[in-house]
């Protein structure tokens, strides 16, 4: 998906634009997803709550998308899927809805999460703390992974909820969720996983992972922004709804459904299910190629987080000598991140990078490169050349 040309597979690409290496920030919408959703913006515009044929067509499409998302993550029933507006909303509904429900049932008010969660989870946990919950934030190792023994030590009789992300959005590390579930399941603790980053390239099966709730996000898997889902395992104590109104989504999330977005998420889920393994097999060597070219030219370059337990398309790299901001300014021909896109504007070092032991100075020299469905070999070699030239040049002025 590089500069100066278009690819046959992604008609959304405009020529002469920077090479896009920021797939953890967002993905382009797959043209097949666009085709699936378009009728729901034009002819099939009905409100799924309407009882006439327009409404029934929209409701049928939403039902089909629910089944598609359920199939992607191995949910047993489509009804275990609730559509939301975003990963942020899914995480908020999961954590607040479950914490309030568990407290109301008298089970306790202790919540556990990790130091590397997305701000959507961290901020929701902060809000729970303000509402009187005790929140424990677990450290992770230098490899960016949670040691289940750390969780085991933190569990208390009043622990009601644990939230551990499946794949980290900055350093790409995958968490040992099945081992986490082995600790929570028999204690009746609700386990939530934020899997926003995973399904595009990593198999996600809610039974294998042992989770009770799981967040899935459209714009990280080639569907548009503004649509997401929350899986809620049957038998999980009923969540306290956070949006009340017309009773949509079985009363768990009121608001007229974003039908085109939901149809898009369903189509993207079906594509991911069929292609996540082949996408991963194509992307992994591209990542290795990029890493080899950068390491060869920039001695002292460090990879952050485990390379083995990681999203195939993620590299978090601490570059010697130049700051990420300087490198970005000197490399307009490559679109990448200095940290997580969601954190831009924030000058404090990334909490994820400090959690794995980086100093503020090292964090300021850290970049994230994200490879995805439309990245080509040529993109990788061209991007590597541009990054190396800028880094060797001290990223231009101001070194
Ligand atoms: C791991 C993770 N969780 C949650 C979110 C939030 O998703 P959204 O942007 O749809 O609110 C993101 C987005 O960057 C993410 O990477």
CSV table of C-alpha atoms and ligand atoms in Angstrom, one decimal:
chain,number,residue,atom,x,y,z
A,1,UNK,CA,0.0,0.0,0.0
A,2,UNK,CA,2.7,2.3,-1.0
A,3,UNK,CA,3.5,5.6,-2.6
A,4,UNK,CA,3.2,6.2,-6.3
A,5,UNK,CA,0.9,3.4,-7.4
A,6,UNK,CA,-2.3,1.6,-6.6
A,7,UNK,CA,-2.8,-2.0,-5.7
A,8,UNK,CA,-5.2,-4.3,-7.5
A,9,UNK,CA,-6.6,-5.5,-4.2
A,10,UNK,CA,-7.4,-2.3,-2.4
A,11,UNK,CA,-9.2,0.3,-4.5
A,12,UNK,CA,-9.1,2.7,-1.5
A,13,UNK,CA,-5.5,3.4,-2.2
A,14,UNK,CA,-4.6,6.8,-3.6
A,15,UNK,CA,-1.4,7.2,-5.5
A,16,UNK,CA,1.6,9.2,-4.2
A,17,UNK,CA,0.7,8.8,-0.6
A,18,UNK,CA,3.0,7.7,2.2
A,19,UNK,CA,3.5,3.9,2.7
A,20,UNK,CA,1.0,3.0,5.4
A,21,UNK,CA,2.6,1.1,8.3
A,22,UNK,CA,0.1,1.9,11.0
A,23,UNK,CA,-2.3,-1.1,10.9
A,24,UNK,CA,-2.7,-1.1,14.7
A,25,UNK,CA,-4.1,2.5,14.6
A,26,UNK,CA,-6.6,1.5,12.0
A,27,UNK,CA,-7.1,-0.6,8.8
A,28,UNK,CA,-8.5,0.5,5.5
A,29,UNK,CA,-11.9,-0.9,4.8
A,30,UNK,CA,-11.7,-4.0,2.6
A,31,UNK,CA,-13.5,-3.4,-0.7
A,32,UNK,CA,-15.5,-6.6,-0.2
A,33,UNK,CA,-16.7,-5.1,3.1
A,34,UNK,CA,-17.6,-1.8,1.3
A,35,UNK,CA,-19.7,-3.9,-1.2
A,36,UNK,CA,-21.5,-5.7,1.6
A,37,UNK,CA,-22.5,-2.5,3.5
A,38,UNK,CA,-23.4,-0.2,0.6
A,39,UNK,CA,-27.0,-1.4,0.1
A,40,UNK,CA,-27.6,-0.6,3.7
A,41,UNK,CA,-26.7,3.0,3.1
A,42,UNK,CA,-29.0,3.2,0.0
A,43,UNK,CA,-31.8,0.9,-0.8
A,44,UNK,CA,-31.9,-1.1,2.5
A,45,UNK,CA,-32.1,1.8,4.8
A,46,UNK,CA,-34.8,0.6,7.1
A,47,UNK,CA,-34.8,0.8,10.9
A,48,UNK,CA,-34.5,-2.8,12.3
A,49,UNK,CA,-37.1,-2.0,14.9
A,50,UNK,CA,-39.7,-1.2,12.2
A,51,UNK,CA,-42.2,-4.0,11.5
A,52,UNK,CA,-42.6,-3.3,7.7
A,53,UNK,CA,-40.5,-4.9,5.0
A,54,UNK,CA,-37.8,-2.2,5.1
A,55,UNK,CA,-37.3,-2.8,8.8
A,56,UNK,CA,-37.4,-6.6,8.5
A,57,UNK,CA,-34.7,-6.5,5.8
A,58,UNK,CA,-32.5,-4.4,8.1
A,59,UNK,CA,-33.2,-6.7,11.1
A,60,UNK,CA,-32.4,-9.8,9.0
A,61,UNK,CA,-29.0,-8.2,8.0
A,62,UNK,CA,-28.2,-7.4,11.7
A,63,UNK,CA,-29.1,-11.0,12.6
A,64,UNK,CA,-26.8,-12.3,9.9
A,65,UNK,CA,-23.9,-10.1,11.0
A,66,UNK,CA,-24.4,-11.3,14.6
A,67,UNK,CA,-24.0,-14.9,13.4
A,68,UNK,CA,-20.9,-13.9,11.4
A,69,UNK,CA,-19.2,-12.3,14.4
A,70,UNK,CA,-20.2,-15.2,16.6
A,71,UNK,CA,-18.7,-17.6,14.1
A,72,UNK,CA,-15.4,-15.6,14.1
A,73,UNK,CA,-14.8,-16.0,17.8
A,74,UNK,CA,-16.4,-19.4,18.4
A,75,UNK,CA,-19.4,-18.1,20.3
A,76,UNK,CA,-22.1,-20.7,20.7
A,77,UNK,CA,-25.1,-18.4,20.2
A,78,UNK,CA,-25.4,-15.3,18.0
A,79,UNK,CA,-27.3,-13.8,21.0
A,80,UNK,CA,-24.1,-13.7,22.9
A,81,UNK,CA,-23.0,-10.8,20.6
A,82,UNK,CA,-24.0,-7.2,21.4
A,83,UNK,CA,-23.2,-4.5,18.8
A,84,UNK,CA,-21.8,-1.2,20.1
A,85,UNK,CA,-20.3,1.9,18.6
A,86,UNK,CA,-16.6,1.3,19.4
A,87,UNK,CA,-14.0,-0.7,21.3
A,88,UNK,CA,-14.1,2.0,23.9
A,89,UNK,CA,-17.8,1.5,24.4
A,90,UNK,CA,-17.5,-2.3,24.4
A,91,UNK,CA,-14.8,-2.1,27.1
A,92,UNK,CA,-16.9,0.4,29.1
A,93,UNK,CA,-20.0,-1.7,28.9
A,94,UNK,CA,-18.1,-4.9,29.8
A,95,UNK,CA,-16.3,-3.5,32.8
A,96,UNK,CA,-18.9,-1.1,34.2
A,97,UNK,CA,-21.8,-3.4,33.4
A,98,UNK,CA,-20.2,-6.4,35.1
A,99,UNK,CA,-18.7,-4.6,38.0
A,100,UNK,CA,-22.0,-3.0,39.0
A,101,UNK,CA,-23.9,-6.2,38.5
A,102,UNK,CA,-21.5,-8.2,40.6
A,103,UNK,CA,-21.5,-5.6,43.4
A,104,UNK,CA,-25.2,-5.4,43.4
A,105,UNK,CA,-25.4,-9.2,43.8
A,106,UNK,CA,-23.2,-8.9,46.8
A,107,UNK,CA,-20.2,-10.7,45.3
A,108,UNK,CA,-17.6,-8.0,46.1
A,109,UNK,CA,-16.0,-4.9,44.6
A,110,UNK,CA,-12.5,-5.8,43.7
A,111,UNK,CA,-11.4,-5.5,40.0
A,112,UNK,CA,-8.1,-6.5,38.5
A,113,UNK,CA,-6.5,-5.3,35.2
A,114,UNK,CA,-3.0,-4.9,33.8
A,115,UNK,CA,-0.7,-1.9,33.4
A,116,UNK,CA,-0.7,-2.2,29.6
A,117,UNK,CA,-4.4,-2.0,28.8
A,118,UNK,CA,-5.8,0.4,26.3
A,119,UNK,CA,-6.9,3.8,27.8
A,120,UNK,CA,-10.5,2.7,27.3
A,121,UNK,CA,-10.0,0.1,29.9
A,122,UNK,CA,-7.7,2.2,32.2
A,123,UNK,CA,-10.1,5.1,32.3
A,124,UNK,CA,-13.1,2.8,32.9
A,125,UNK,CA,-11.2,1.3,35.8
A,126,UNK,CA,-10.3,4.7,37.2
A,127,UNK,CA,-14.1,5.5,37.0
A,128,UNK,CA,-14.8,2.3,38.9
A,129,UNK,CA,-12.3,3.3,41.5
A,130,UNK,CA,-14.1,6.6,41.9
A,131,UNK,CA,-17.3,4.6,42.3
A,132,UNK,CA,-15.8,2.8,45.3
A,133,UNK,CA,-14.4,-0.3,43.7
A,134,UNK,CA,-10.9,-1.5,44.7
A,135,UNK,CA,-8.8,-1.7,41.5
A,136,UNK,CA,-5.5,-3.7,41.3
A,137,UNK,CA,-3.3,-2.9,38.3
A,138,UNK,CA,-1.0,-5.8,37.6
A,139,UNK,CA,2.6,-5.3,36.3
A,140,UNK,CA,3.8,-7.2,33.2
A,141,UNK,CA,7.3,-8.5,32.5
A,142,UNK,CA,9.9,-6.9,30.3
A,143,UNK,CA,8.5,-9.2,27.5
A,144,UNK,CA,5.2,-7.4,27.7
A,145,UNK,CA,3.3,-10.4,29.1
A,146,UNK,CA,1.4,-11.0,32.3
A,147,UNK,CA,2.7,-13.7,34.5
A,148,UNK,CA,-0.4,-15.7,35.7
A,149,UNK,CA,1.3,-16.1,39.1
A,150,UNK,CA,1.1,-12.4,39.5
A,151,UNK,CA,-2.6,-12.6,39.0
A,152,UNK,CA,-3.0,-15.6,41.3
A,153,UNK,CA,-1.3,-13.6,44.1
A,154,UNK,CA,-3.7,-10.6,43.6
A,155,UNK,CA,-6.9,-12.6,43.7
A,156,UNK,CA,-9.0,-11.9,46.8
A,157,UNK,CA,-12.3,-13.3,48.1
A,158,UNK,CA,-14.1,-10.2,46.8
A,159,UNK,CA,-12.6,-10.2,43.3
A,160,UNK,CA,-15.5,-10.0,40.9
A,161,UNK,CA,-13.9,-9.0,37.6
A,162,UNK,CA,-10.6,-9.4,35.7
A,163,UNK,CA,-9.8,-7.6,32.4
A,164,UNK,CA,-6.7,-8.6,30.5
A,165,UNK,CA,-6.3,-7.6,26.8
A,166,UNK,CA,-5.7,-10.3,24.2
A,167,UNK,CA,-3.2,-8.4,22.1
A,168,UNK,CA,-1.6,-5.1,23.0
A,169,UNK,CA,-2.0,-2.2,20.6
A,170,UNK,CA,1.4,-0.7,21.1
A,171,UNK,CA,3.8,-3.6,21.4
A,172,UNK,CA,1.6,-6.3,20.0
A,173,UNK,CA,2.2,-8.9,22.7
A,174,UNK,CA,-0.3,-11.7,23.2
A,175,UNK,CA,-1.4,-12.5,26.8
A,176,UNK,CA,-1.8,-16.0,28.3
A,177,UNK,CA,-5.6,-15.7,28.6
A,178,UNK,CA,-6.3,-19.5,28.9
A,179,UNK,CA,-4.0,-19.5,31.9
A,180,UNK,CA,-5.7,-16.5,33.3
A,181,UNK,CA,-9.1,-18.1,32.8
A,182,UNK,CA,-7.9,-21.2,34.7
A,183,UNK,CA,-7.5,-19.0,37.7
A,184,UNK,CA,-10.7,-17.0,37.4
A,185,UNK,CA,-13.3,-19.5,36.1
A,186,UNK,CA,-13.7,-21.8,39.1
A,187,UNK,CA,-13.8,-18.8,41.4
A,188,UNK,CA,-16.9,-17.3,39.6
A,189,UNK,CA,-14.9,-14.2,38.6
A,190,UNK,CA,-16.0,-12.6,35.3
A,191,UNK,CA,-13.1,-12.5,32.8
A,192,UNK,CA,-13.1,-9.8,30.1
A,193,UNK,CA,-10.6,-9.6,27.2
A,194,UNK,CA,-10.1,-6.7,24.9
A,195,UNK,CA,-9.4,-8.4,21.6
A,196,UNK,CA,-9.6,-5.3,19.4
A,197,UNK,CA,-6.3,-6.0,17.8
A,198,UNK,CA,-6.4,-9.7,17.3
A,199,UNK,CA,-8.9,-11.2,14.8
A,200,UNK,CA,-7.4,-9.7,11.7
A,201,UNK,CA,-4.4,-12.1,12.0
A,202,UNK,CA,-4.8,-14.2,15.1
A,203,UNK,CA,-7.4,-16.9,15.8
A,204,UNK,CA,-9.7,-16.0,18.7
A,205,UNK,CA,-11.9,-18.7,20.2
A,206,UNK,CA,-13.8,-17.7,23.3
A,207,UNK,CA,-13.9,-21.2,24.6
A,208,UNK,CA,-10.2,-21.9,24.1
A,209,UNK,CA,-9.4,-18.6,25.8
A,210,UNK,CA,-12.0,-19.2,28.5
A,211,UNK,CA,-13.2,-15.6,28.6
A,212,UNK,CA,-16.7,-14.5,29.6
A,213,UNK,CA,-16.7,-11.3,27.7
A,214,UNK,CA,-14.6,-10.2,24.6
A,215,UNK,CA,-14.3,-6.9,22.7
A,216,UNK,CA,-14.1,-7.0,18.9
A,217,UNK,CA,-13.5,-3.8,16.9
A,218,UNK,CA,-14.4,-3.1,13.3
A,219,UNK,CA,-11.7,-0.6,12.3
A,220,UNK,CA,-8.9,-2.9,13.4
A,221,UNK,CA,-10.1,-5.7,11.0
A,222,UNK,CA,-10.9,-3.9,7.7
A,223,UNK,CA,-14.5,-2.7,8.6
A,224,UNK,CA,-15.2,1.0,9.2
A,225,UNK,CA,-14.7,3.0,12.4
A,226,UNK,CA,-17.6,3.4,14.7
A,227,UNK,CA,-18.8,-0.2,15.0
A,228,UNK,CA,-17.7,-2.9,17.4
A,229,UNK,CA,-19.1,-5.8,19.4
A,230,UNK,CA,-19.1,-7.2,22.9
A,231,UNK,CA,-19.3,-11.0,23.3
A,232,UNK,CA,-21.1,-11.9,26.6
A,233,UNK,CA,-21.1,-15.6,27.4
A,234,UNK,CA,-24.4,-17.1,28.2
A,235,UNK,CA,-24.7,-17.5,32.0
A,236,UNK,CA,-22.6,-14.4,32.8
A,237,UNK,CA,-24.5,-12.4,35.4
A,238,UNK,CA,-26.7,-9.9,33.5
A,239,UNK,CA,-24.7,-6.7,32.9
A,240,UNK,CA,-26.0,-3.3,34.1
A,241,UNK,CA,-26.8,-1.5,30.8
A,242,UNK,CA,-24.9,1.8,30.3
A,243,UNK,CA,-27.2,3.2,27.5
A,244,UNK,CA,-30.9,2.9,28.2
A,245,UNK,CA,-33.7,3.8,25.9
A,246,UNK,CA,-35.5,1.9,23.2
A,247,UNK,CA,-34.4,-1.6,24.3
A,248,UNK,CA,-32.3,-2.5,21.3
A,249,UNK,CA,-29.7,-5.3,21.7
A,250,UNK,CA,-31.9,-7.1,24.2
A,251,UNK,CA,-31.9,-4.0,26.4
A,252,UNK,CA,-28.2,-4.1,26.9
A,253,UNK,CA,-27.3,-1.2,24.5
A,254,UNK,CA,-30.1,1.1,23.5
A,255,UNK,CA,-29.9,3.2,20.3
A,256,UNK,CA,-30.9,2.5,16.7
A,257,UNK,CA,-28.5,0.0,15.3
A,258,UNK,CA,-25.7,1.3,12.9
A,259,UNK,CA,-27.0,-1.2,10.3
A,260,UNK,CA,-24.4,-0.5,7.5
A,261,UNK,CA,-21.6,-0.6,10.1
A,262,UNK,CA,-22.9,-3.8,11.6
A,263,UNK,CA,-23.2,-5.4,8.2
A,264,UNK,CA,-19.7,-4.3,7.5
A,265,UNK,CA,-18.4,-5.8,10.7
A,266,UNK,CA,-20.2,-9.1,9.9
A,267,UNK,CA,-18.6,-9.2,6.4
A,268,UNK,CA,-15.2,-8.4,7.8
A,269,UNK,CA,-15.6,-11.1,10.4
A,270,UNK,CA,-16.3,-13.7,7.7
A,271,UNK,CA,-13.3,-12.6,5.7
A,272,UNK,CA,-11.1,-12.6,8.8
A,273,UNK,CA,-12.2,-16.1,9.7
A,274,UNK,CA,-11.3,-17.3,6.2
A,275,UNK,CA,-8.1,-15.3,5.7
A,276,UNK,CA,-6.6,-14.6,9.1
A,277,UNK,CA,-4.2,-17.5,8.9
A,278,UNK,CA,-3.1,-16.8,5.3
A,279,UNK,CA,-2.8,-13.0,6.0
A,280,UNK,CA,-0.6,-13.9,9.1
A,281,UNK,CA,1.5,-16.2,7.0
A,282,UNK,CA,2.1,-13.5,4.4
A,283,UNK,CA,2.6,-10.7,7.0
A,284,UNK,CA,5.1,-12.4,9.3
A,285,UNK,CA,7.9,-12.7,6.7
A,286,UNK,CA,7.3,-9.0,5.8
A,287,UNK,CA,7.8,-8.1,9.5
A,288,UNK,CA,11.0,-10.2,9.7
A,289,UNK,CA,12.3,-8.5,6.5
A,290,UNK,CA,11.6,-5.1,7.9
A,291,UNK,CA,13.2,-5.9,11.2
A,292,UNK,CA,16.3,-7.4,9.5
A,293,UNK,CA,16.8,-4.4,7.3
A,294,UNK,CA,16.5,-2.0,10.2
A,295,UNK,CA,18.7,-4.0,12.5
A,296,UNK,CA,21.4,-4.4,9.9
A,297,UNK,CA,21.6,-0.6,9.3
A,298,UNK,CA,20.9,0.6,12.8
A,299,UNK,CA,23.1,-1.2,15.4
A,300,UNK,CA,21.6,-0.8,18.9
A,301,UNK,CA,18.0,-0.9,17.7
A,302,UNK,CA,15.8,-2.8,20.2
A,303,UNK,CA,12.6,-4.7,19.8
A,304,UNK,CA,10.1,-4.1,22.6
A,305,UNK,CA,8.1,-7.1,23.9
A,306,UNK,CA,8.2,-10.8,23.0
A,307,UNK,CA,8.7,-11.4,19.3
A,308,UNK,CA,7.2,-14.9,19.6
A,309,UNK,CA,4.0,-14.2,21.5
A,310,UNK,CA,3.0,-11.3,19.3
A,311,UNK,CA,0.7,-10.0,16.6
A,312,UNK,CA,2.5,-10.9,13.3
A,313,UNK,CA,2.2,-7.4,11.9
A,314,UNK,CA,3.5,-5.4,14.9
A,315,UNK,CA,7.0,-4.0,15.5
A,316,UNK,CA,7.7,-1.7,18.5
A,317,UNK,CA,11.2,-0.5,18.1
A,318,UNK,CA,13.5,1.7,20.1
A,319,UNK,CA,15.8,3.5,17.7
A,320,UNK,CA,19.3,4.6,18.7
A,321,UNK,CA,20.0,8.3,18.9
A,322,UNK,CA,17.0,9.9,17.3
A,323,UNK,CA,13.6,10.7,18.8
A,324,UNK,CA,10.5,9.2,17.3
A,325,UNK,CA,9.1,12.7,16.7
A,326,UNK,CA,12.2,13.7,14.7
A,327,UNK,CA,12.1,10.4,12.8
A,328,UNK,CA,8.5,11.0,11.9
A,329,UNK,CA,9.1,14.5,10.8
A,330,UNK,CA,12.0,13.4,8.6
A,331,UNK,CA,10.1,10.5,7.1
A,332,UNK,CA,6.9,11.9,5.5
A,333,UNK,CA,7.0,9.0,3.0
A,334,UNK,CA,6.1,6.5,5.7
A,335,UNK,CA,3.0,6.7,7.9
A,336,UNK,CA,3.8,5.2,11.3
A,337,UNK,CA,3.3,6.0,15.0
A,338,UNK,CA,5.5,7.4,17.7
A,339,UNK,CA,3.2,5.6,20.2
A,340,UNK,CA,-0.4,4.6,20.1
A,341,UNK,CA,-2.4,6.9,17.8
A,342,UNK,CA,-5.0,7.1,20.6
A,343,UNK,CA,-2.4,8.7,22.8
A,344,UNK,CA,-1.2,11.4,20.4
A,345,UNK,CA,-1.2,14.9,21.8
A,346,UNK,CA,0.0,13.3,25.0
A,347,UNK,CA,3.6,14.2,25.8
A,348,UNK,CA,4.0,11.9,28.8
A,349,UNK,CA,5.8,8.6,28.0
A,350,UNK,CA,3.6,5.7,27.0
A,351,UNK,CA,2.5,3.8,30.1
A,352,UNK,CA,2.8,0.6,28.1
A,353,UNK,CA,6.5,1.3,27.4
A,354,UNK,CA,7.3,2.4,30.9
A,355,UNK,CA,5.4,-0.8,32.2
A,356,UNK,CA,7.9,-3.0,30.3
A,357,UNK,CA,10.8,-1.0,31.8
A,358,UNK,CA,11.7,1.6,29.2
A,359,UNK,CA,12.9,5.0,30.6
A,360,UNK,CA,11.1,8.1,29.4
A,361,UNK,CA,14.1,8.8,27.1
A,362,UNK,CA,13.9,5.4,25.6
A,363,UNK,CA,10.1,5.7,25.2
A,364,UNK,CA,10.7,8.9,23.3
A,365,UNK,CA,12.9,7.0,20.8
A,366,UNK,CA,10.3,4.3,20.3
A,367,UNK,CA,8.2,3.9,17.1
A,368,UNK,CA,5.4,1.5,16.2
A,369,UNK,CA,5.3,-0.1,12.7
A,370,UNK,CA,2.1,-2.0,11.7
A,371,UNK,CA,1.9,-4.2,8.7
A,372,UNK,CA,-1.3,-5.5,7.3
A,373,UNK,CA,-3.4,-7.0,4.4
A,374,UNK,CA,-2.3,-4.5,1.8
A,375,UNK,CA,1.4,-4.2,2.6
A,376,UNK,CA,3.7,-5.4,-0.1
A,377,UNK,CA,7.4,-6.5,-0.3
A,378,UNK,CA,8.2,-3.3,-2.1
A,379,UNK,CA,6.5,-1.3,0.6
A,380,UNK,CA,8.7,-2.9,3.2
A,381,UNK,CA,12.0,-2.4,1.4
A,382,UNK,CA,11.1,1.2,0.4
A,383,UNK,CA,9.9,2.1,4.0
A,384,UNK,CA,13.0,0.5,5.5
A,385,UNK,CA,15.2,2.5,3.2
A,386,UNK,CA,13.5,5.7,4.1
A,387,UNK,CA,13.5,5.1,7.8
A,388,UNK,CA,17.2,4.1,7.8
A,389,UNK,CA,18.2,7.1,5.7
A,390,UNK,CA,16.4,9.5,8.1
A,391,UNK,CA,17.8,7.7,11.2
A,392,UNK,CA,21.4,7.7,9.9
A,393,UNK,CA,20.9,11.4,9.1
A,394,UNK,CA,20.1,12.0,12.8
A,395,UNK,CA,16.5,12.5,11.5
A,396,UNK,CA,17.6,15.8,10.0
A,397,UNK,CA,17.9,19.0,12.0
A,398,UNK,CA,17.6,19.0,15.7
A,399,UNK,CA,19.5,15.9,16.6
B,1,LIG,C1,-6.7,-2.7,22.2
B,1,LIG,C2,-7.7,-1.6,21.9
B,1,LIG,N1,-8.8,-1.5,22.6
B,1,LIG,C3,-9.7,-0.6,22.4
B,1,LIG,C4,-9.6,0.4,21.4
B,1,LIG,C5,-10.6,1.4,21.2
B,1,LIG,O1,-11.4,1.2,20.1
B,1,LIG,P1,-12.2,2.4,19.4
B,1,LIG,O2,-11.2,3.2,18.7
B,1,LIG,O3,-13.1,1.7,18.5
B,1,LIG,O4,-12.9,3.1,20.5
B,1,LIG,C6,-8.4,0.3,20.6
B,1,LIG,C7,-8.2,1.3,19.6
B,1,LIG,O5,-7.1,1.8,19.3
B,1,LIG,C8,-7.5,-0.7,20.8
B,1,LIG,O6,-6.4,-0.8,20.1
